[in-house]
mmCIF file of C-alpha atoms in Angstrom:
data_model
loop_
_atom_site.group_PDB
_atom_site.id
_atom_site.type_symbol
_atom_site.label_atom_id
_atom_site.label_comp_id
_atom_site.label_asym_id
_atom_site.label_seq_id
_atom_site.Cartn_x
_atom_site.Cartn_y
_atom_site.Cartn_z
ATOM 1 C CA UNK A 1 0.000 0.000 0.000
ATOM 2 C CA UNK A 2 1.609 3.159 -1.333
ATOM 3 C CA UNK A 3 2.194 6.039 1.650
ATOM 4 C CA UNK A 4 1.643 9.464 1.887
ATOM 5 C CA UNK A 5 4.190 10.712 4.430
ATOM 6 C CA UNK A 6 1.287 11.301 7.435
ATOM 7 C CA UNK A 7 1.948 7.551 9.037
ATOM 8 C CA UNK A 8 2.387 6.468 12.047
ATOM 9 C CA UNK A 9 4.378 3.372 12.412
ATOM 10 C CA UNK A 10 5.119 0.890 15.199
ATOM 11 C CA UNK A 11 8.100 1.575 17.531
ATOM 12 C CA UNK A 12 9.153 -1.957 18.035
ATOM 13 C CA UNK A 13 12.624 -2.010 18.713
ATOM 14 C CA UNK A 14 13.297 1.732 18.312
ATOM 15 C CA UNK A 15 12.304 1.905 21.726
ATOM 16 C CA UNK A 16 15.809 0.540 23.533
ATOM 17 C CA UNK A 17 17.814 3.433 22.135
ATOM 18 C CA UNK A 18 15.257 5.608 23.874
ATOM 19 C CA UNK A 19 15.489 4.121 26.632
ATOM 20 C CA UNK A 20 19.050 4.124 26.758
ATOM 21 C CA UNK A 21 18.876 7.467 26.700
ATOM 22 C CA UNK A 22 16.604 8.414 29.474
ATOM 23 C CA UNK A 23 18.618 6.204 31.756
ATOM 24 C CA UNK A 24 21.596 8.053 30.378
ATOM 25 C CA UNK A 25 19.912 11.141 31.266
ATOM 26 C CA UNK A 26 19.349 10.091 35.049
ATOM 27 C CA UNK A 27 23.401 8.944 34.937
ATOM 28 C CA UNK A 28 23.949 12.965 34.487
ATOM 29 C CA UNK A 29 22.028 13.701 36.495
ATOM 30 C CA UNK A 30 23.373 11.741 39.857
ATOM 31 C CA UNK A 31 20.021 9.791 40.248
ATOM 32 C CA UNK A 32 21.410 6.281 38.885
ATOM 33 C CA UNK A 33 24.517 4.482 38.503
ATOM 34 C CA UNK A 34 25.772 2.451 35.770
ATOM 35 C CA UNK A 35 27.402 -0.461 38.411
ATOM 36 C CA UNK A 36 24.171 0.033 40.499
ATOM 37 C CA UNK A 37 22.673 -3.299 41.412
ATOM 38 C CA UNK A 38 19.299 -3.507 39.892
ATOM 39 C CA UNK A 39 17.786 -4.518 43.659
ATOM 40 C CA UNK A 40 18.664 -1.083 44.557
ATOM 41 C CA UNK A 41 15.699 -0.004 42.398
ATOM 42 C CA UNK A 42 13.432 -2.925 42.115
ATOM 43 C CA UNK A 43 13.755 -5.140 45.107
ATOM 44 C CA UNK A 44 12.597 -8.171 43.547
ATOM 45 C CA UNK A 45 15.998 -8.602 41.502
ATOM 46 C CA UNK A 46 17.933 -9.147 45.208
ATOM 47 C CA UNK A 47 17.720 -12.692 45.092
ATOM 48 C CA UNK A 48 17.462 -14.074 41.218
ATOM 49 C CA UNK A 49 18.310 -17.741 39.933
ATOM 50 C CA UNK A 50 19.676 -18.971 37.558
ATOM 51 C CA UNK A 51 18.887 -21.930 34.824
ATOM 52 C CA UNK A 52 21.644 -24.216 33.905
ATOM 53 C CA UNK A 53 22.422 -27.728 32.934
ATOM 54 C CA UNK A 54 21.958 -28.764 36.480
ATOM 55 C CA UNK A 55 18.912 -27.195 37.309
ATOM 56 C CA UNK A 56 18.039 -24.013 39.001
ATOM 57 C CA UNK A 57 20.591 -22.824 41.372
ATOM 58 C CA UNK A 58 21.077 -19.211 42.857
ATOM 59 C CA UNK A 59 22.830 -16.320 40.191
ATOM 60 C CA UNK A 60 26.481 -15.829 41.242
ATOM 61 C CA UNK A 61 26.891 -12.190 40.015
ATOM 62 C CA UNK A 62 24.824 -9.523 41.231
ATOM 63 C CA UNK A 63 22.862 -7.712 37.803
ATOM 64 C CA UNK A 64 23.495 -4.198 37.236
ATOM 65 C CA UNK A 65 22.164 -1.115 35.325
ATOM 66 C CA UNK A 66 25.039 -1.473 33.059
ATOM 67 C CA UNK A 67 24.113 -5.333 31.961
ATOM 68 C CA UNK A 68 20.599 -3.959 31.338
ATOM 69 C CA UNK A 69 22.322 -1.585 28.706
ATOM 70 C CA UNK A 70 23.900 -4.151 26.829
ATOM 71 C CA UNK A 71 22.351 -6.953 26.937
ATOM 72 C CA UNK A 72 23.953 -8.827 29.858
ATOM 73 C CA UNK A 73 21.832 -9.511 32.221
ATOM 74 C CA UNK A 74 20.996 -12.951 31.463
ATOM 75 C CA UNK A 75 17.117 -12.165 30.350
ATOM 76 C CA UNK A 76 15.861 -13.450 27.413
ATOM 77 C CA UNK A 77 13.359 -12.781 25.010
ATOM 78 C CA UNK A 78 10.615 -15.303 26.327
ATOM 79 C CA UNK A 79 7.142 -13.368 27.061
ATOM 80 C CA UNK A 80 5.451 -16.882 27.305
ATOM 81 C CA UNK A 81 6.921 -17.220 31.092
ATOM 82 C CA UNK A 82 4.409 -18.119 33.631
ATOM 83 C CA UNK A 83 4.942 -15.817 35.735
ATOM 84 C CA UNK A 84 4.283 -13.103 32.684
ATOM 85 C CA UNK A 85 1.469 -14.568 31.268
ATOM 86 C CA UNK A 86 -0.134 -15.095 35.149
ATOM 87 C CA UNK A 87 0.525 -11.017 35.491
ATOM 88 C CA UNK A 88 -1.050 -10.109 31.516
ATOM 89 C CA UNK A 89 -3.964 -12.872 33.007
ATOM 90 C CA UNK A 90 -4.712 -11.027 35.989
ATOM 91 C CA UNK A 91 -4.619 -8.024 34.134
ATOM 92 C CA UNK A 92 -6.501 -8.341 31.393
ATOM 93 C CA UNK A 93 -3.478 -7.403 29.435
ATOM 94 C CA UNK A 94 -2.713 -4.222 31.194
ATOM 95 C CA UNK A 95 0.100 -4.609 33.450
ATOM 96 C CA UNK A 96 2.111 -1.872 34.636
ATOM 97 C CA UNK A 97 5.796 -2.074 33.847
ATOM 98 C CA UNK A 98 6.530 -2.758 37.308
ATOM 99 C CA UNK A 99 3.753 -5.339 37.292
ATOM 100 C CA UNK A 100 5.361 -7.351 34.588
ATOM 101 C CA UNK A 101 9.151 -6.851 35.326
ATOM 102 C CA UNK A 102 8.907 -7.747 39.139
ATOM 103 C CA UNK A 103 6.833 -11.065 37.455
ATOM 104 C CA UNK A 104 9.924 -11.816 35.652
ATOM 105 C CA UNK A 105 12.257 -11.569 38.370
ATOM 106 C CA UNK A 106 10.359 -14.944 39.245
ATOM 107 C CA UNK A 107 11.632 -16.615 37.084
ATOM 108 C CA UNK A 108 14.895 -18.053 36.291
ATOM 109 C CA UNK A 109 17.524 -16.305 34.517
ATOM 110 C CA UNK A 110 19.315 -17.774 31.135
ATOM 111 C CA UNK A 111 22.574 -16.803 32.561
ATOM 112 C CA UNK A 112 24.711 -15.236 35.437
ATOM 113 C CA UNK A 113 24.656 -11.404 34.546
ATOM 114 C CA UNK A 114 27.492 -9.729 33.010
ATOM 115 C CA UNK A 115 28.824 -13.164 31.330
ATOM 116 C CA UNK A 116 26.927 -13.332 28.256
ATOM 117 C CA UNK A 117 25.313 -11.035 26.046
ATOM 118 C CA UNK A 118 21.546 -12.148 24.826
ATOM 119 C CA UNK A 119 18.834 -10.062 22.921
ATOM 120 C CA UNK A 120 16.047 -9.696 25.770
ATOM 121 C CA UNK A 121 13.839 -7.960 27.521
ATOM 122 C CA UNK A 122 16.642 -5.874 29.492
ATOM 123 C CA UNK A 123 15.967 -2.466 28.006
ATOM 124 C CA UNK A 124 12.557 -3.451 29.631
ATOM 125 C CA UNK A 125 13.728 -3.852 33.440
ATOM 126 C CA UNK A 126 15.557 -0.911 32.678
ATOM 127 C CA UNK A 127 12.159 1.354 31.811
ATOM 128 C CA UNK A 128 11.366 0.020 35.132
ATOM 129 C CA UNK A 129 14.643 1.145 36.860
ATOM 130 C CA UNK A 130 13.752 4.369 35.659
ATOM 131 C CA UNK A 131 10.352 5.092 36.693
ATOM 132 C CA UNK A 132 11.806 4.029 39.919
ATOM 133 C CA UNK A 133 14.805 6.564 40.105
ATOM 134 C CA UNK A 134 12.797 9.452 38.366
ATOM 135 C CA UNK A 135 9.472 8.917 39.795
ATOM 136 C CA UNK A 136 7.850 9.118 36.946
ATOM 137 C CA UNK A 137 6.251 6.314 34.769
ATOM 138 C CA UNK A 138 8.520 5.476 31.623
ATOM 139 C CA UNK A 139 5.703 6.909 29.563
ATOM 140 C CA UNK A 140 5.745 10.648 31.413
ATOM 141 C CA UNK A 141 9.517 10.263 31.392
ATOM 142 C CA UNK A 142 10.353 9.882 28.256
ATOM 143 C CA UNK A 143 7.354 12.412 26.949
ATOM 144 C CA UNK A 144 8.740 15.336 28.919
ATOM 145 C CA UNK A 145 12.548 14.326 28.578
ATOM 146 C CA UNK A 146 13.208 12.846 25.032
ATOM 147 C CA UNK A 147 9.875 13.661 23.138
ATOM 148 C CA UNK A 148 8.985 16.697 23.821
ATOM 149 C CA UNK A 149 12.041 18.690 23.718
ATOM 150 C CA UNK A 150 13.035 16.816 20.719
ATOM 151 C CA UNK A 151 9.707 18.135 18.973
ATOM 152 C CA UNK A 152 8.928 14.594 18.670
ATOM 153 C CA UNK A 153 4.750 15.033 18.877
ATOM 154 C CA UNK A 154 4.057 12.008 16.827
ATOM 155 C CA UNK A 155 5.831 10.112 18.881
ATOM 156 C CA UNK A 156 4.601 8.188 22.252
ATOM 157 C CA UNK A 157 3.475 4.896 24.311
ATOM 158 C CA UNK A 158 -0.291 5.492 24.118
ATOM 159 C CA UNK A 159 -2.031 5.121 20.639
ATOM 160 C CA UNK A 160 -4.694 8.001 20.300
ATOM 161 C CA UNK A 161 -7.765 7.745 17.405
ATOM 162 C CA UNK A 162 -5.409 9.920 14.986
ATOM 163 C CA UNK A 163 -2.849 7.977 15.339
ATOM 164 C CA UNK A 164 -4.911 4.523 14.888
ATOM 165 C CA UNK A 165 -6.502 6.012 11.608
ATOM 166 C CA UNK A 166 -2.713 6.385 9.972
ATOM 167 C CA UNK A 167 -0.842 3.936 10.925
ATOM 168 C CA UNK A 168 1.203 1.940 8.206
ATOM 169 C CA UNK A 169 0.151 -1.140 6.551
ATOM 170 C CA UNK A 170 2.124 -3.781 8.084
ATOM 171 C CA UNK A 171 4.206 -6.428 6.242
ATOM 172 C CA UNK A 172 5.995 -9.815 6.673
ATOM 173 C CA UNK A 173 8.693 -11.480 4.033
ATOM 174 C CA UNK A 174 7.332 -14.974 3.201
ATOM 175 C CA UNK A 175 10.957 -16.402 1.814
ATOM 176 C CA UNK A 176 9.208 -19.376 0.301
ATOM 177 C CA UNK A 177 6.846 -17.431 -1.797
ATOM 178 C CA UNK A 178 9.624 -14.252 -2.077
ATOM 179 C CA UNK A 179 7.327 -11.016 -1.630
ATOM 180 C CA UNK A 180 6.350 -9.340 1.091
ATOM 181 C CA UNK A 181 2.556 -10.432 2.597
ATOM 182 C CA UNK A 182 0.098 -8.100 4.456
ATOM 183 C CA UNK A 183 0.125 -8.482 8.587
ATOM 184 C CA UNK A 184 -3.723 -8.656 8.816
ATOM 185 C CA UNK A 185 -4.787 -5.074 10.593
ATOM 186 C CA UNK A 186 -2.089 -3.262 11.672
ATOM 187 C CA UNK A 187 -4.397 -1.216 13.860
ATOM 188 C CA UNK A 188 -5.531 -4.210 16.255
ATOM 189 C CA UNK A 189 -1.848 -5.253 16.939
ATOM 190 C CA UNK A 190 -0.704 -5.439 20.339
ATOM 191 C CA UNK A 191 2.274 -6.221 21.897
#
């Protein structure tokens, strides 16, 4: 579907340099520390375990803010956890960050942090670290410290009736069939 140039797209992944930046921000600014322990902002990361070949044993290294920035903090990617999908349950879908990051400090980790580096879901304890050290939600955070001053008014974590009505067609690469295939509605996707 050709565009026009008025769309609204999907963040997706954008979203960890943003929040890589408002943690950034808070370093400046004396109100977190990049060898902090994690526990010192969200309590339930003081006593995490770990998954090996052995079973589940207690995590040997202590995870900081810093392995939430790159990827060391032995998270993975895994949203089907029990503990998350208990939390979205409960819910109805609408967790609070805290809600859902505190749920998957209940489970084990993939890895002691700071020894490995995995794509996960550490940029998303970290929105959580700082609504905690700015005491502000990650939404109001970011608005008033990235967005706005950047001019960025199209840009945001709630999805208003303008934005629903232009938001761009979605596609996925079939490699079998090699073309691109429509994503059903793009408006009724939700993470």
């Amino acid at each position: 579907r050709p565009v026009s140039g008025r769309e609204t797209y999907w963040m997706y992944s954008a979203t960890k340099p943003v929040t890589a930046t408002a943690a950034m921000q808070l370093v400046e600014e004396g109100l977190l520390g990049l060898d902090d322990p994690v526990a010192r902002y969200l309590p339930a990361y003081a006593h995490l375990t770990v998954c090996d070949g052995a079973g589940v044993r207690a995590a040997i290294t202590v995870m900081t803010v810093r392995d939430l920035l790159t990827m060391r903090g032995g998270l993975t990617y895994q949203l089907d956890q029990p503990a998350i999908l208990e939390v979205r349950r409960r819910t109805g879908t609408q967790a609070t960050t805290l809600e859902l990051v505190n749920a998957m400090a209940r489970e084990p980790l993939a890895f002691d942090p700071s020894t490995r580096y995995c794509y996960s879901l550490c940029l998303d304890v970290l929105a959580a670290v700082i609504e905690q050290a700015s005491s502000l939600s990650f939404g109001e955070y970011v608005q008033q410290h990235i967005f706005d001053p950047l001019g960025m008014n199209e840009s945001g974590f709630r999805m208003t009736s303008d934005r629903k009505a232009r938001l761009a067609a979605q596609y996925i690469y079939d490699n079998d069939a090699h073309r691109s295939i429509p994503v059903g509605d793009a408006n009724d996707y939700v993470l």
